[in-house]
Amino acid sequence: ADYDQDWTNGVCINEGPVPNGRPVYDSMLACCKGAYSGQSSGACLQALPSPPTSSPTGADGLDVWYADYDQDWTNGVCINEGPVPNGRPVYDSMLACCKGAYSGQLSGACIQALPTPPTSSPTSLSNLPFFPVWSGWESGHCDNDPSKMTTGNAYTFDTQAECCDKFFPNQATGACMAFDPTYGTKSPTGAPIQ
């Protein structure tokens, strides 16, 4: 960053030597984002070799995301339409924008607007069958990751507990039931005894 100018008109430069204590960035864009984030004049971004324009630069929009302040915060989402409003913080991805601009948004509108938003319930992978993984009696366990199933293993069970009861009963270490399966969660246990 060129600290010889006032912050409003500041730009990033690539001239040596770098003054002591001055942060160094991998690119001019990274410098603008780091040193001049929120700069209302947009001077740093306009000094880029290919500055943002008033029309989208590609079919999928800009390479940066920012909060759409035209909506109320509860319904707010992140967009990558040009031009970026002056002073608006920008992010490298839509997810980073949602986390930065809408952290704590109870409606989840921003996260739900992602191209592949997270689901509120486990995916079908949690329903994969369990099978024994033989790694010695005391360390043997049951898992549901198909990539760990050995050739010829035709034993499958609906739950981890069924698999452990069948193949590792009375295991002194309890390794089978203590193993955290790859997909989903451990088999449910009864309520604690008081």
PDB file of C-alpha atoms in Angstrom:
ATOM      1  CA  ALA A   1       0.000   0.000   0.000  1.00  0.00           C
ATOM      2  CA  ASP A   2       1.207   3.500  -0.804  1.00  0.00           C
ATOM      3  CA  TYR A   3       0.984   5.327   2.520  1.00  0.00           C
ATOM      4  CA  ASP A   4       2.314   8.538   0.962  1.00  0.00           C
ATOM      5  CA  GLN A   5      -1.273   9.311  -0.154  1.00  0.00           C
ATOM      6  CA  ASP A   6      -4.314   9.838   2.050  1.00  0.00           C
ATOM      7  CA  TRP A   7      -6.381   6.664   2.581  1.00  0.00           C
ATOM      8  CA  THR A   8      -9.298   7.893   0.433  1.00  0.00           C
ATOM      9  CA  ASN A   9      -7.038   8.140  -2.637  1.00  0.00           C
ATOM     10  CA  GLY A  10      -4.647   5.346  -1.661  1.00  0.00           C
ATOM     11  CA  VAL A  11      -3.555   2.689  -4.138  1.00  0.00           C
ATOM     12  CA  CYS A  12      -1.304  -0.356  -4.014  1.00  0.00           C
ATOM     13  CA  ILE A  13       2.137  -0.234  -5.579  1.00  0.00           C
ATOM     14  CA  ASN A  14       4.787  -2.789  -6.439  1.00  0.00           C
ATOM     15  CA  GLU A  15       7.993  -0.814  -6.017  1.00  0.00           C
ATOM     16  CA  GLY A  16      11.027  -1.654  -3.942  1.00  0.00           C
ATOM     17  CA  PRO A  17      12.376  -1.422  -1.457  1.00  0.00           C
ATOM     18  CA  VAL A  18       9.411  -2.238   0.791  1.00  0.00           C
ATOM     19  CA  PRO A  19       9.469   0.029   3.858  1.00  0.00           C
ATOM     20  CA  ASN A  20      10.004  -1.769   7.180  1.00  0.00           C
ATOM     21  CA  GLY A  21       6.812  -3.018   8.783  1.00  0.00           C
ATOM     22  CA  ARG A  22       4.737  -2.576   5.634  1.00  0.00           C
ATOM     23  CA  PRO A  23       2.465  -5.570   4.853  1.00  0.00           C
ATOM     24  CA  VAL A  24       3.161  -7.372   1.575  1.00  0.00           C
ATOM     25  CA  TYR A  25       0.427  -8.996  -0.546  1.00  0.00           C
ATOM     26  CA  ASP A  26       0.470 -11.650  -3.288  1.00  0.00           C
ATOM     27  CA  SER A  27      -1.443  -9.479  -5.754  1.00  0.00           C
ATOM     28  CA  MET A  28      -2.657  -5.949  -6.249  1.00  0.00           C
ATOM     29  CA  LEU A  29      -6.252  -7.096  -5.695  1.00  0.00           C
ATOM     30  CA  ALA A  30      -5.270  -8.783  -2.399  1.00  0.00           C
ATOM     31  CA  CYS A  31      -3.569  -5.533  -1.371  1.00  0.00           C
ATOM     32  CA  CYS A  32      -6.668  -3.458  -2.189  1.00  0.00           C
ATOM     33  CA  LYS A  33      -8.845  -5.870  -0.229  1.00  0.00           C
ATOM     34  CA  GLY A  34      -6.450  -5.947   2.718  1.00  0.00           C
ATOM     35  CA  ALA A  35      -5.287  -2.353   2.951  1.00  0.00           C
ATOM     36  CA  TYR A  36      -8.229  -0.459   1.463  1.00  0.00           C
ATOM     37  CA  SER A  37     -11.297  -2.587   2.211  1.00  0.00           C
ATOM     38  CA  GLY A  38     -14.226  -0.232   2.564  1.00  0.00           C
ATOM     39  CA  GLN A  39     -12.534   2.610   0.673  1.00  0.00           C
ATOM     40  CA  SER A  40     -15.530   4.643  -0.508  1.00  0.00           C
ATOM     41  CA  SER A  41     -13.683   6.300  -3.397  1.00  0.00           C
ATOM     42  CA  GLY A  42     -12.733   2.960  -4.958  1.00  0.00           C
ATOM     43  CA  ALA A  43      -9.376   4.488  -5.938  1.00  0.00           C
ATOM     44  CA  CYS A  44      -7.394   1.333  -5.217  1.00  0.00           C
ATOM     45  CA  LEU A  45      -9.699  -0.948  -7.204  1.00  0.00           C
ATOM     46  CA  GLN A  46      -9.807   1.537 -10.076  1.00  0.00           C
ATOM     47  CA  ALA A  47      -5.985   1.473 -10.218  1.00  0.00           C
ATOM     48  CA  LEU A  48      -6.000  -2.293 -10.930  1.00  0.00           C
ATOM     49  CA  PRO A  49      -4.705  -3.295 -14.390  1.00  0.00           C
ATOM     50  CA  SER A  50      -8.239  -4.572 -15.158  1.00  0.00           C
ATOM     51  CA  PRO A  51     -10.465  -2.629 -12.773  1.00  0.00           C
ATOM     52  CA  PRO A  52     -14.092  -3.618 -12.190  1.00  0.00           C
ATOM     53  CA  THR A  53     -16.377  -2.154 -14.832  1.00  0.00           C
ATOM     54  CA  SER A  54     -19.969  -1.017 -14.808  1.00  0.00           C
ATOM     55  CA  SER A  55     -21.015  -4.132 -16.729  1.00  0.00           C
ATOM     56  CA  PRO A  56     -20.355  -7.771 -15.805  1.00  0.00           C
ATOM     57  CA  THR A  57     -17.045  -9.128 -17.007  1.00  0.00           C
ATOM     58  CA  GLY A  58     -18.238 -12.662 -17.614  1.00  0.00           C
ATOM     59  CA  ALA A  59     -21.339 -14.758 -18.076  1.00  0.00           C
ATOM     60  CA  ASP A  60     -21.243 -15.732 -14.393  1.00  0.00           C
ATOM     61  CA  GLY A  61     -20.671 -12.199 -13.096  1.00  0.00           C
ATOM     62  CA  LEU A  62     -17.704 -10.657 -11.317  1.00  0.00           C
ATOM     63  CA  ASP A  63     -14.973 -12.668  -9.608  1.00  0.00           C
ATOM     64  CA  VAL A  64     -15.847 -11.028  -6.285  1.00  0.00           C
ATOM     65  CA  TRP A  65     -18.975 -11.138  -4.126  1.00  0.00           C
ATOM     66  CA  TYR A  66     -20.562  -8.439  -1.968  1.00  0.00           C
ATOM     67  CA  ALA A  67     -23.638  -8.019   0.219  1.00  0.00           C
ATOM     68  CA  ASP A  68     -26.783  -6.858  -1.556  1.00  0.00           C
ATOM     69  CA  TYR A  69     -27.829  -3.951   0.675  1.00  0.00           C
ATOM     70  CA  ASP A  70     -30.932  -3.359  -1.461  1.00  0.00           C
ATOM     71  CA  GLN A  71     -32.626  -6.085   0.617  1.00  0.00           C
ATOM     72  CA  ASP A  72     -33.239  -6.011   4.345  1.00  0.00           C
ATOM     73  CA  TRP A  73     -30.643  -7.911   6.388  1.00  0.00           C
ATOM     74  CA  THR A  74     -33.004 -10.794   7.219  1.00  0.00           C
ATOM     75  CA  ASN A  75     -33.442 -11.609   3.514  1.00  0.00           C
ATOM     76  CA  GLY A  76     -30.010 -10.411   2.422  1.00  0.00           C
ATOM     77  CA  VAL A  77     -27.856 -12.406   0.025  1.00  0.00           C
ATOM     78  CA  CYS A  78     -24.497 -11.938  -1.651  1.00  0.00           C
ATOM     79  CA  ILE A  79     -24.220 -11.066  -5.324  1.00  0.00           C
ATOM     80  CA  ASN A  80     -21.462 -10.684  -7.914  1.00  0.00           C
ATOM     81  CA  GLU A  81     -23.078  -8.186 -10.261  1.00  0.00           C
ATOM     82  CA  GLY A  82     -21.140  -5.172 -11.482  1.00  0.00           C
ATOM     83  CA  PRO A  83     -20.377  -2.539 -10.663  1.00  0.00           C
ATOM     84  CA  VAL A  84     -19.399  -3.079  -7.033  1.00  0.00           C
ATOM     85  CA  PRO A  85     -20.831  -0.163  -5.064  1.00  0.00           C
ATOM     86  CA  ASN A  86     -18.202   2.212  -3.695  1.00  0.00           C
ATOM     87  CA  GLY A  87     -17.055   1.267  -0.235  1.00  0.00           C
ATOM     88  CA  ARG A  88     -18.687  -2.151  -0.259  1.00  0.00           C
ATOM     89  CA  PRO A  89     -16.446  -4.896   1.198  1.00  0.00           C
ATOM     90  CA  VAL A  90     -15.786  -7.641  -1.365  1.00  0.00           C
ATOM     91  CA  TYR A  91     -15.120 -11.356  -0.841  1.00  0.00           C
ATOM     92  CA  ASP A  92     -13.476 -14.106  -2.906  1.00  0.00           C
ATOM     93  CA  SER A  93     -16.514 -16.401  -2.774  1.00  0.00           C
ATOM     94  CA  MET A  94     -20.216 -16.302  -2.087  1.00  0.00           C
ATOM     95  CA  LEU A  95     -19.720 -18.405   1.055  1.00  0.00           C
ATOM     96  CA  ALA A  96     -17.025 -16.037   2.373  1.00  0.00           C
ATOM     97  CA  CYS A  97     -19.386 -13.130   1.723  1.00  0.00           C
ATOM     98  CA  CYS A  98     -22.266 -14.826   3.580  1.00  0.00           C
ATOM     99  CA  LYS A  99     -19.991 -15.546   6.533  1.00  0.00           C
ATOM    100  CA  GLY A 100     -18.583 -12.009   6.554  1.00  0.00           C
ATOM    101  CA  ALA A 101     -21.662  -9.929   5.798  1.00  0.00           C
ATOM    102  CA  TYR A 102     -24.481 -12.086   7.180  1.00  0.00           C
ATOM    103  CA  SER A 103     -22.905 -13.952  10.091  1.00  0.00           C
ATOM    104  CA  GLY A 104     -25.660 -14.653  12.597  1.00  0.00           C
ATOM    105  CA  GLN A 105     -28.469 -14.252  10.059  1.00  0.00           C
ATOM    106  CA  LEU A 106     -31.217 -16.374  11.651  1.00  0.00           C
ATOM    107  CA  SER A 107     -33.213 -16.765   8.429  1.00  0.00           C
ATOM    108  CA  GLY A 108     -30.232 -18.386   6.690  1.00  0.00           C
ATOM    109  CA  ALA A 109     -31.276 -16.626   3.461  1.00  0.00           C
ATOM    110  CA  CYS A 110     -27.708 -15.977   2.331  1.00  0.00           C
ATOM    111  CA  ILE A 111     -26.485 -19.536   2.948  1.00  0.00           C
ATOM    112  CA  GLN A 112     -29.612 -20.974   1.304  1.00  0.00           C
ATOM    113  CA  ALA A 113     -28.889 -18.886  -1.814  1.00  0.00           C
ATOM    114  CA  LEU A 114     -25.586 -20.748  -2.347  1.00  0.00           C
ATOM    115  CA  PRO A 115     -25.516 -22.894  -5.518  1.00  0.00           C
ATOM    116  CA  THR A 116     -25.322 -26.020  -3.318  1.00  0.00           C
ATOM    117  CA  PRO A 117     -26.487 -24.971   0.154  1.00  0.00           C
ATOM    118  CA  PRO A 118     -25.917 -27.246   3.137  1.00  0.00           C
ATOM    119  CA  THR A 119     -28.878 -29.373   4.147  1.00  0.00           C
ATOM    120  CA  SER A 120     -30.494 -29.367   7.560  1.00  0.00           C
ATOM    121  CA  SER A 121     -30.577 -33.155   7.720  1.00  0.00           C
ATOM    122  CA  PRO A 122     -27.902 -35.751   7.001  1.00  0.00           C
ATOM    123  CA  THR A 123     -27.467 -36.868   3.436  1.00  0.00           C
ATOM    124  CA  SER A 124     -28.200 -40.381   2.240  1.00  0.00           C
ATOM    125  CA  LEU A 125     -24.595 -41.355   3.024  1.00  0.00           C
ATOM    126  CA  SER A 126     -25.594 -41.673   6.677  1.00  0.00           C
ATOM    127  CA  ASN A 127     -27.804 -44.604   5.657  1.00  0.00           C
ATOM    128  CA  LEU A 128     -24.957 -46.673   4.236  1.00  0.00           C
ATOM    129  CA  PRO A 129     -24.715 -50.183   5.707  1.00  0.00           C
ATOM    130  CA  PHE A 130     -22.106 -51.037   8.328  1.00  0.00           C
ATOM    131  CA  PHE A 131     -19.564 -53.821   7.820  1.00  0.00           C
ATOM    132  CA  PRO A 132     -16.676 -55.228   9.877  1.00  0.00           C
ATOM    133  CA  VAL A 133     -13.169 -53.872   9.385  1.00  0.00           C
ATOM    134  CA  TRP A 134     -10.710 -56.523  10.552  1.00  0.00           C
ATOM    135  CA  SER A 135      -7.599 -54.917  11.970  1.00  0.00           C
ATOM    136  CA  GLY A 136      -7.021 -57.338  14.833  1.00  0.00           C
ATOM    137  CA  TRP A 137      -9.475 -58.431  17.515  1.00  0.00           C
ATOM    138  CA  GLU A 138      -8.879 -55.579  19.968  1.00  0.00           C
ATOM    139  CA  SER A 139      -8.816 -52.831  17.309  1.00  0.00           C
ATOM    140  CA  GLY A 140     -11.462 -54.243  14.954  1.00  0.00           C
ATOM    141  CA  HIS A 141     -14.450 -52.021  14.320  1.00  0.00           C
ATOM    142  CA  CYS A 142     -17.441 -51.482  12.043  1.00  0.00           C
ATOM    143  CA  ASP A 143     -17.621 -48.653   9.522  1.00  0.00           C
ATOM    144  CA  ASN A 144     -19.861 -47.538   6.655  1.00  0.00           C
ATOM    145  CA  ASP A 145     -17.298 -46.091   4.237  1.00  0.00           C
ATOM    146  CA  PRO A 146     -17.556 -48.193   1.045  1.00  0.00           C
ATOM    147  CA  SER A 147     -13.914 -47.453   0.189  1.00  0.00           C
ATOM    148  CA  LYS A 148     -12.834 -49.376   3.312  1.00  0.00           C
ATOM    149  CA  MET A 149     -14.806 -52.534   2.502  1.00  0.00           C
ATOM    150  CA  THR A 150     -12.530 -55.443   1.631  1.00  0.00           C
ATOM    151  CA  THR A 151     -13.142 -57.676  -1.364  1.00  0.00           C
ATOM    152  CA  GLY A 152     -15.365 -60.608  -0.506  1.00  0.00           C
ATOM    153  CA  ASN A 153     -16.874 -58.973   2.578  1.00  0.00           C
ATOM    154  CA  ALA A 154     -20.593 -59.638   2.188  1.00  0.00           C
ATOM    155  CA  TYR A 155     -21.547 -58.902   5.800  1.00  0.00           C
ATOM    156  CA  THR A 156     -23.594 -55.724   6.165  1.00  0.00           C
ATOM    157  CA  PHE A 157     -25.796 -54.387   8.952  1.00  0.00           C
ATOM    158  CA  ASP A 158     -28.212 -51.497   9.395  1.00  0.00           C
ATOM    159  CA  THR A 159     -26.470 -50.227  12.523  1.00  0.00           C
ATOM    160  CA  GLN A 160     -23.004 -50.106  13.981  1.00  0.00           C
ATOM    161  CA  ALA A 161     -24.255 -51.871  17.138  1.00  0.00           C
ATOM    162  CA  GLU A 162     -25.569 -54.877  15.164  1.00  0.00           C
ATOM    163  CA  CYS A 163     -22.245 -55.213  13.364  1.00  0.00           C
ATOM    164  CA  CYS A 164     -20.198 -54.913  16.561  1.00  0.00           C
ATOM    165  CA  ASP A 165     -22.412 -57.427  18.415  1.00  0.00           C
ATOM    166  CA  LYS A 166     -21.980 -59.957  15.617  1.00  0.00           C
ATOM    167  CA  PHE A 167     -18.239 -59.640  14.915  1.00  0.00           C
ATOM    168  CA  PHE A 168     -16.605 -58.123  18.003  1.00  0.00           C
ATOM    169  CA  PRO A 169     -18.656 -59.283  21.040  1.00  0.00           C
ATOM    170  CA  ASN A 170     -16.906 -59.076  24.408  1.00  0.00           C
ATOM    171  CA  GLN A 171     -14.104 -56.978  22.911  1.00  0.00           C
ATOM    172  CA  ALA A 172     -12.048 -55.909  25.971  1.00  0.00           C
ATOM    173  CA  THR A 173     -11.024 -52.558  24.448  1.00  0.00           C
ATOM    174  CA  GLY A 174     -14.528 -51.600  23.268  1.00  0.00           C
ATOM    175  CA  ALA A 175     -12.871 -50.271  20.114  1.00  0.00           C
ATOM    176  CA  CYS A 176     -15.753 -51.294  17.876  1.00  0.00           C
ATOM    177  CA  MET A 177     -18.448 -49.262  19.626  1.00  0.00           C
ATOM    178  CA  ALA A 178     -16.021 -46.413  20.350  1.00  0.00           C
ATOM    179  CA  PHE A 179     -15.179 -46.039  16.652  1.00  0.00           C
ATOM    180  CA  ASP A 180     -16.749 -42.945  15.068  1.00  0.00           C
ATOM    181  CA  PRO A 181     -18.197 -44.042  11.703  1.00  0.00           C
ATOM    182  CA  THR A 182     -17.177 -42.211   8.543  1.00  0.00           C
ATOM    183  CA  TYR A 183     -20.754 -41.244   7.617  1.00  0.00           C
ATOM    184  CA  GLY A 184     -23.504 -40.417  10.079  1.00  0.00           C
ATOM    185  CA  THR A 185     -23.178 -40.899  13.798  1.00  0.00           C
ATOM    186  CA  LYS A 186     -22.640 -43.700  16.270  1.00  0.00           C
ATOM    187  CA  SER A 187     -25.514 -46.000  17.069  1.00  0.00           C
ATOM    188  CA  PRO A 188     -27.877 -44.485  19.643  1.00  0.00           C
ATOM    189  CA  THR A 189     -27.377 -45.549  23.223  1.00  0.00           C
ATOM    190  CA  GLY A 190     -29.881 -45.802  26.026  1.00  0.00           C
ATOM    191  CA  ALA A 191     -30.490 -42.992  28.454  1.00  0.00           C
ATOM    192  CA  PRO A 192     -27.908 -42.706  31.220  1.00  0.00           C
ATOM    193  CA  ILE A 193     -28.708 -44.620  34.384  1.00  0.00           C
ATOM    194  CA  GLN A 194     -28.877 -42.413  37.426  1.00  0.00           C
TER     195      GLN A 194
END
